[in-house]
mmCIF file of C-alpha atoms in Angstrom:
data_model
loop_
_atom_site.group_PDB
_atom_site.id
_atom_site.type_symbol
_atom_site.label_atom_id
_atom_site.label_comp_id
_atom_site.label_asym_id
_atom_site.label_seq_id
_atom_site.Cartn_x
_atom_site.Cartn_y
_atom_site.Cartn_z
ATOM 1 C CA ALA Y 1 12.039 0.832 14.844
ATOM 2 C CA GLN Y 2 9.919 2.928 12.556
ATOM 3 C CA SER Y 3 10.960 4.708 9.364
ATOM 4 C CA VAL Y 4 9.601 6.535 6.351
ATOM 5 C CA THR Y 5 10.601 6.589 2.714
ATOM 6 C CA GLN Y 6 9.709 9.461 0.437
ATOM 7 C CA LEU Y 7 9.716 8.562 -3.222
ATOM 8 C CA GLY Y 8 11.307 11.254 -5.339
ATOM 9 C CA SER Y 9 13.638 13.911 -3.990
ATOM 10 C CA HIS Y 10 12.393 16.450 -6.556
ATOM 11 C CA VAL Y 11 8.954 16.890 -8.087
ATOM 12 C CA SER Y 12 8.047 19.423 -10.745
ATOM 13 C CA VAL Y 13 4.395 20.284 -11.238
ATOM 14 C CA SER Y 14 2.581 22.816 -13.378
ATOM 15 C CA GLU Y 15 0.504 25.486 -11.747
ATOM 16 C CA GLY Y 16 -3.061 24.182 -11.481
ATOM 17 C CA ALA Y 17 -2.052 20.522 -11.767
ATOM 18 C CA LEU Y 18 -2.373 17.794 -9.159
ATOM 19 C CA VAL Y 19 0.346 17.583 -6.521
ATOM 20 C CA LEU Y 20 1.137 14.041 -5.364
ATOM 21 C CA LEU Y 21 3.943 13.350 -2.912
ATOM 22 C CA ARG Y 22 4.536 9.763 -1.902
ATOM 23 C CA CYS Y 23 5.391 8.503 1.548
ATOM 24 C CA ASN Y 24 5.659 4.903 2.728
ATOM 25 C CA TYR Y 25 6.259 3.989 6.330
ATOM 26 C CA SER Y 26 7.538 1.038 8.256
ATOM 27 C CA SER Y 27 6.309 0.358 11.777
ATOM 28 C CA SER Y 28 5.581 -2.743 13.826
ATOM 29 C CA VAL Y 29 2.946 -0.921 15.878
ATOM 30 C CA PRO Y 30 0.236 1.578 14.898
ATOM 31 C CA PRO Y 31 1.995 4.688 13.614
ATOM 32 C CA TYR Y 32 1.298 8.356 13.947
ATOM 33 C CA LEU Y 33 2.064 10.132 10.690
ATOM 34 C CA PHE Y 34 2.775 13.733 9.814
ATOM 35 C CA TRP Y 35 3.483 15.926 6.833
ATOM 36 C CA TYR Y 36 5.544 19.078 7.289
ATOM 37 C CA VAL Y 37 6.463 21.832 4.830
ATOM 38 C CA GLN Y 38 9.622 23.932 4.888
ATOM 39 C CA TYR Y 39 9.938 27.181 2.993
ATOM 40 C CA PRO Y 40 13.392 28.659 2.326
ATOM 41 C CA ASN Y 41 15.138 29.996 5.438
ATOM 42 C CA GLN Y 42 12.345 28.835 7.699
ATOM 43 C CA GLY Y 43 11.609 26.006 10.081
ATOM 44 C CA LEU Y 44 9.163 23.184 9.487
ATOM 45 C CA GLN Y 45 5.443 23.887 9.569
ATOM 46 C CA LEU Y 46 2.854 21.198 10.199
ATOM 47 C CA LEU Y 47 0.571 20.529 7.223
ATOM 48 C CA LEU Y 48 -1.470 17.690 8.678
ATOM 49 C CA LYS Y 49 -1.337 14.671 10.950
ATOM 50 C CA TYR Y 50 -2.875 11.235 11.301
ATOM 51 C CA THR Y 51 -3.250 9.757 14.761
ATOM 52 C CA THR Y 52 -6.391 7.632 14.913
ATOM 53 C CA GLY Y 53 -9.847 7.695 13.398
ATOM 54 C CA ALA Y 54 -10.635 8.901 9.901
ATOM 55 C CA THR Y 55 -8.008 7.811 7.429
ATOM 56 C CA LEU Y 56 -8.464 10.783 5.115
ATOM 57 C CA VAL Y 57 -6.904 13.765 6.800
ATOM 58 C CA LYS Y 58 -7.300 17.333 5.664
ATOM 59 C CA GLY Y 59 -4.655 19.934 6.380
ATOM 60 C CA ILE Y 60 -3.801 23.517 5.713
ATOM 61 C CA ASN Y 61 -3.415 25.175 2.305
ATOM 62 C CA GLY Y 62 -5.710 22.643 0.594
ATOM 63 C CA PHE Y 63 -3.546 19.599 1.245
ATOM 64 C CA GLU Y 64 -4.834 16.217 2.324
ATOM 65 C CA ALA Y 65 -3.386 12.772 2.919
ATOM 66 C CA GLU Y 66 -4.831 9.294 3.222
ATOM 67 C CA PHE Y 67 -3.573 6.659 5.617
ATOM 68 C CA LYS Y 68 -3.629 3.247 3.936
ATOM 69 C CA LYS Y 69 -2.589 0.544 6.342
ATOM 70 C CA SER Y 70 -2.663 -2.213 3.738
ATOM 71 C CA GLU Y 71 -0.227 -0.284 1.581
ATOM 72 C CA THR Y 72 1.739 1.264 4.491
ATOM 73 C CA SER Y 73 1.365 4.588 2.753
ATOM 74 C CA PHE Y 74 0.507 8.168 3.656
ATOM 75 C CA HIS Y 75 0.618 10.060 0.372
ATOM 76 C CA LEU Y 76 0.061 13.823 0.276
ATOM 77 C CA THR Y 77 -2.114 15.413 -2.399
ATOM 78 C CA LYS Y 78 -3.436 18.777 -3.469
ATOM 79 C CA PRO Y 79 -5.852 19.029 -6.404
ATOM 80 C CA SER Y 80 -4.450 22.230 -7.880
ATOM 81 C CA ALA Y 81 -0.904 23.480 -7.368
ATOM 82 C CA HIS Y 82 -0.187 27.117 -6.638
ATOM 83 C CA MET Y 83 3.092 28.923 -7.048
ATOM 84 C CA SER Y 84 3.223 29.365 -3.278
ATOM 85 C CA ASP Y 85 3.370 25.564 -2.857
ATOM 86 C CA ALA Y 86 7.005 25.557 -3.961
ATOM 87 C CA ALA Y 87 8.839 24.267 -0.896
ATOM 88 C CA GLU Y 88 10.312 21.139 0.618
ATOM 89 C CA TYR Y 89 7.932 18.589 2.093
ATOM 90 C CA PHE Y 90 8.749 16.070 4.797
ATOM 91 C CA CYS Y 91 6.859 12.980 5.866
ATOM 92 C CA ALA Y 92 7.442 11.802 9.439
ATOM 93 C CA VAL Y 93 6.403 8.901 11.670
ATOM 94 C CA THR Y 94 6.399 8.212 15.373
ATOM 95 C CA VAL Y 95 4.864 5.697 17.748
ATOM 96 C CA THR Y 96 3.690 5.713 21.351
ATOM 97 C CA ASP Y 97 6.249 6.328 24.071
ATOM 98 C CA SER Y 98 8.933 7.490 21.675
ATOM 99 C CA TRP Y 99 9.375 10.973 23.151
ATOM 100 C CA GLY Y 100 9.174 13.035 20.028
ATOM 101 C CA LYS Y 101 11.446 10.732 18.099
ATOM 102 C CA LEU Y 102 9.934 11.705 14.850
ATOM 103 C CA GLN Y 103 11.614 9.810 12.058
ATOM 104 C CA PHE Y 104 11.696 12.108 9.060
ATOM 105 C CA GLY Y 105 11.936 11.187 5.440
ATOM 106 C CA ALA Y 106 14.639 12.727 3.289
ATOM 107 C CA GLY Y 107 12.237 15.309 1.915
ATOM 108 C CA THR Y 108 10.759 16.118 -1.493
ATOM 109 C CA GLN Y 109 11.496 19.446 -3.126
ATOM 110 C CA VAL Y 110 8.492 20.718 -5.062
ATOM 111 C CA VAL Y 111 8.941 23.112 -7.962
ATOM 112 C CA VAL Y 112 5.855 24.748 -9.453
ATOM 113 C CA THR Y 113 6.111 25.962 -13.037
ATOM 114 C CA PRO Y 114 3.803 28.568 -14.590
ATOM 115 C CA GLU H 1 5.361 37.109 20.689
ATOM 116 C CA THR H 2 4.080 33.660 19.814
ATOM 117 C CA GLY H 3 5.503 30.339 18.674
ATOM 118 C CA VAL H 4 9.094 29.199 18.898
ATOM 119 C CA THR H 5 11.857 31.781 18.575
ATOM 120 C CA GLN H 6 15.485 30.956 17.867
ATOM 121 C CA THR H 7 18.470 33.280 18.096
ATOM 122 C CA PRO H 8 20.712 34.033 16.397
ATOM 123 C CA ARG H 9 19.414 33.268 12.906
ATOM 124 C CA HIS H 10 22.930 33.010 11.514
ATOM 125 C CA LEU H 11 26.209 32.204 13.258
ATOM 126 C CA VAL H 12 29.733 31.873 11.914
ATOM 127 C CA MET H 13 32.303 30.513 14.325
ATOM 128 C CA GLY H 14 35.830 29.188 14.291
ATOM 129 C CA MET H 15 36.663 25.729 15.512
ATOM 130 C CA THR H 16 38.094 27.037 18.785
ATOM 131 C CA ASN H 17 35.200 29.339 19.640
ATOM 132 C CA LYS H 18 32.500 28.846 22.239
ATOM 133 C CA LYS H 19 29.016 29.978 21.343
ATOM 134 C CA SER H 20 25.438 29.260 22.370
ATOM 135 C CA LEU H 21 22.185 28.896 20.495
ATOM 136 C CA LYS H 22 19.018 30.022 22.217
ATOM 137 C CA CYS H 23 15.446 28.831 21.838
ATOM 138 C CA GLU H 24 12.340 30.199 23.523
ATOM 139 C CA GLN H 25 8.809 28.868 23.203
ATOM 140 C CA HIS H 26 5.690 30.862 23.989
ATOM 141 C CA LEU H 27 3.223 28.010 23.569
ATOM 142 C CA GLY H 28 3.097 26.655 27.106
ATOM 143 C CA HIS H 29 4.533 23.332 25.968
ATOM 144 C CA ASN H 30 6.332 20.962 28.322
ATOM 145 C CA ALA H 31 8.809 19.322 25.942
ATOM 146 C CA MET H 32 11.588 20.841 23.850
ATOM 147 C CA TYR H 33 13.884 19.407 21.204
ATOM 148 C CA TRP H 34 17.028 20.122 19.223
ATOM 149 C CA TYR H 35 17.229 18.824 15.654
ATOM 150 C CA LYS H 36 20.083 19.087 13.169
ATOM 151 C CA GLN H 37 19.330 19.565 9.478
ATOM 152 C CA SER H 38 22.254 19.009 7.128
ATOM 153 C CA ALA H 39 22.206 19.173 3.362
ATOM 154 C CA LYS H 40 21.324 15.879 1.699
ATOM 155 C CA LYS H 41 20.463 14.222 5.040
ATOM 156 C CA PRO H 42 17.203 13.614 6.928
ATOM 157 C CA LEU H 43 16.598 15.641 10.047
ATOM 158 C CA GLU H 44 18.457 14.231 13.023
ATOM 159 C CA LEU H 45 17.079 14.367 16.547
ATOM 160 C CA MET H 46 19.793 15.507 18.959
ATOM 161 C CA PHE H 47 18.208 16.071 22.359
ATOM 162 C CA VAL H 48 14.799 15.923 24.015
ATOM 163 C CA TYR H 49 13.821 17.618 27.258
ATOM 164 C CA SER H 50 10.560 16.906 29.047
ATOM 165 C CA LEU H 51 9.666 19.067 32.037
ATOM 166 C CA GLU H 52 13.259 20.333 32.039
ATOM 167 C CA GLU H 53 14.756 16.847 32.306
ATOM 168 C CA ARG H 54 16.745 15.390 29.452
ATOM 169 C CA VAL H 55 15.011 12.259 28.250
ATOM 170 C CA GLU H 56 16.962 11.649 25.092
ATOM 171 C CA ASN H 57 20.549 12.136 23.964
ATOM 172 C CA ASN H 58 20.798 10.673 20.534
ATOM 173 C CA SER H 59 24.527 9.835 20.580
ATOM 174 C CA VAL H 60 25.504 13.443 20.101
ATOM 175 C CA PRO H 61 29.203 14.369 20.502
ATOM 176 C CA SER H 62 30.115 16.103 23.751
ATOM 177 C CA ARG H 63 31.087 19.281 21.914
ATOM 178 C CA PHE H 64 27.326 19.919 21.867
ATOM 179 C CA SER H 65 25.967 20.612 25.349
ATOM 180 C CA PRO H 66 22.251 21.306 25.886
ATOM 181 C CA GLU H 67 20.726 23.210 28.760
ATOM 182 C CA CYS H 68 17.076 23.595 29.698
ATOM 183 C CA PRO H 69 16.706 25.975 32.658
ATOM 184 C CA ASN H 70 12.898 25.992 32.467
ATOM 185 C CA SER H 71 10.138 24.714 30.243
ATOM 186 C CA SER H 72 10.222 27.807 28.029
ATOM 187 C CA HIS H 73 13.935 28.041 27.297
ATOM 188 C CA LEU H 74 16.448 25.731 25.676
ATOM 189 C CA PHE H 75 20.103 26.359 24.886
ATOM 190 C CA LEU H 76 22.684 24.520 22.852
ATOM 191 C CA HIS H 77 26.237 25.319 23.935
ATOM 192 C CA LEU H 78 28.851 24.800 21.257
ATOM 193 C CA HIS H 79 32.557 24.219 21.818
ATOM 194 C CA THR H 80 35.396 23.087 19.582
ATOM 195 C CA LEU H 81 33.171 22.324 16.642
ATOM 196 C CA GLN H 82 34.216 20.788 13.355
ATOM 197 C CA PRO H 83 33.406 22.010 9.846
ATOM 198 C CA GLU H 84 31.034 19.059 9.396
ATOM 199 C CA ASP H 85 28.919 20.503 12.200
ATOM 200 C CA SER H 86 27.848 23.271 9.846
ATOM 201 C CA ALA H 87 24.088 22.881 9.472
ATOM 202 C CA LEU H 88 20.706 24.344 10.289
ATOM 203 C CA TYR H 89 19.868 23.735 13.946
ATOM 204 C CA LEU H 90 16.173 23.601 14.641
ATOM 205 C CA CYS H 91 14.467 23.900 17.973
ATOM 206 C CA ALA H 92 10.975 22.505 18.487
ATOM 207 C CA SER H 93 8.437 22.142 21.258
ATOM 208 C CA SER H 94 5.379 19.995 21.919
ATOM 209 C CA GLN H 95 2.701 19.653 24.531
ATOM 210 C CA GLU H 96 1.857 16.000 24.682
ATOM 211 C CA PHE H 97 1.932 12.833 22.710
ATOM 212 C CA PRO H 98 1.250 12.315 19.882
ATOM 213 C CA LEU H 99 2.770 15.700 19.297
ATOM 214 C CA PRO H 100 2.921 17.529 16.786
ATOM 215 C CA LEU H 101 6.164 19.440 17.030
ATOM 216 C CA HIS H 102 6.209 23.188 16.572
ATOM 217 C CA PHE H 103 9.479 24.369 15.041
ATOM 218 C CA GLY H 104 11.425 27.584 15.196
ATOM 219 C CA ASN H 105 13.041 29.078 12.098
ATOM 220 C CA GLY H 106 16.424 27.665 12.984
ATOM 221 C CA THR H 107 19.983 28.906 13.379
ATOM 222 C CA ARG H 108 22.196 28.547 10.316
ATOM 223 C CA LEU H 109 25.607 27.605 11.734
ATOM 224 C CA THR H 110 28.808 27.786 9.729
ATOM 225 C CA VAL H 111 32.016 26.462 11.263
ATOM 226 C CA THR H 112 35.182 27.744 9.644
#
């Protein structure tokens, strides 16, 4: 079975600073990896996904993530934080033939300070 | 209207009540899902429907009963719930593997 671990349940970052959210996965077969964002009182919105091909994936709102098989990681970054980036971020993994059984991490709450 | 719409947004019910959550997707997807999001816990997959057939029941108690009358609509019927069932219930849809899922804004359920 596959799983993900998000390091750090809360991250505080200054406006304009680098955002780095860590995600490590466990899977015995090639994984498909996702990052979602959840704003208060809303559902989850897809930021980006890795399926196959290029390991550096660019998403919405200036976010990107790099799939590193050797490190079993899929960390999310954004060069310069904006106040609107304050939200909860979820890493998720699935594999072929799993019928939408996305395994979500516990989430990382991001606080952006002026 | 586009995307995935869930109603109601908020629901308070007693343990003996019967209520239903509704989800409608306008994306032309062929799979729909119910997830439960509780505080301090990862999202939990409850049910998956593909082409209106249930393909996954993730050991959910029988007091939760899903219904998928067509590929655009999904219901979650609730009966004799417990206070620990209070959570945000999220509906999602997808077209094909490898996804991604498109989520609605959820129904915040409080069981008193």
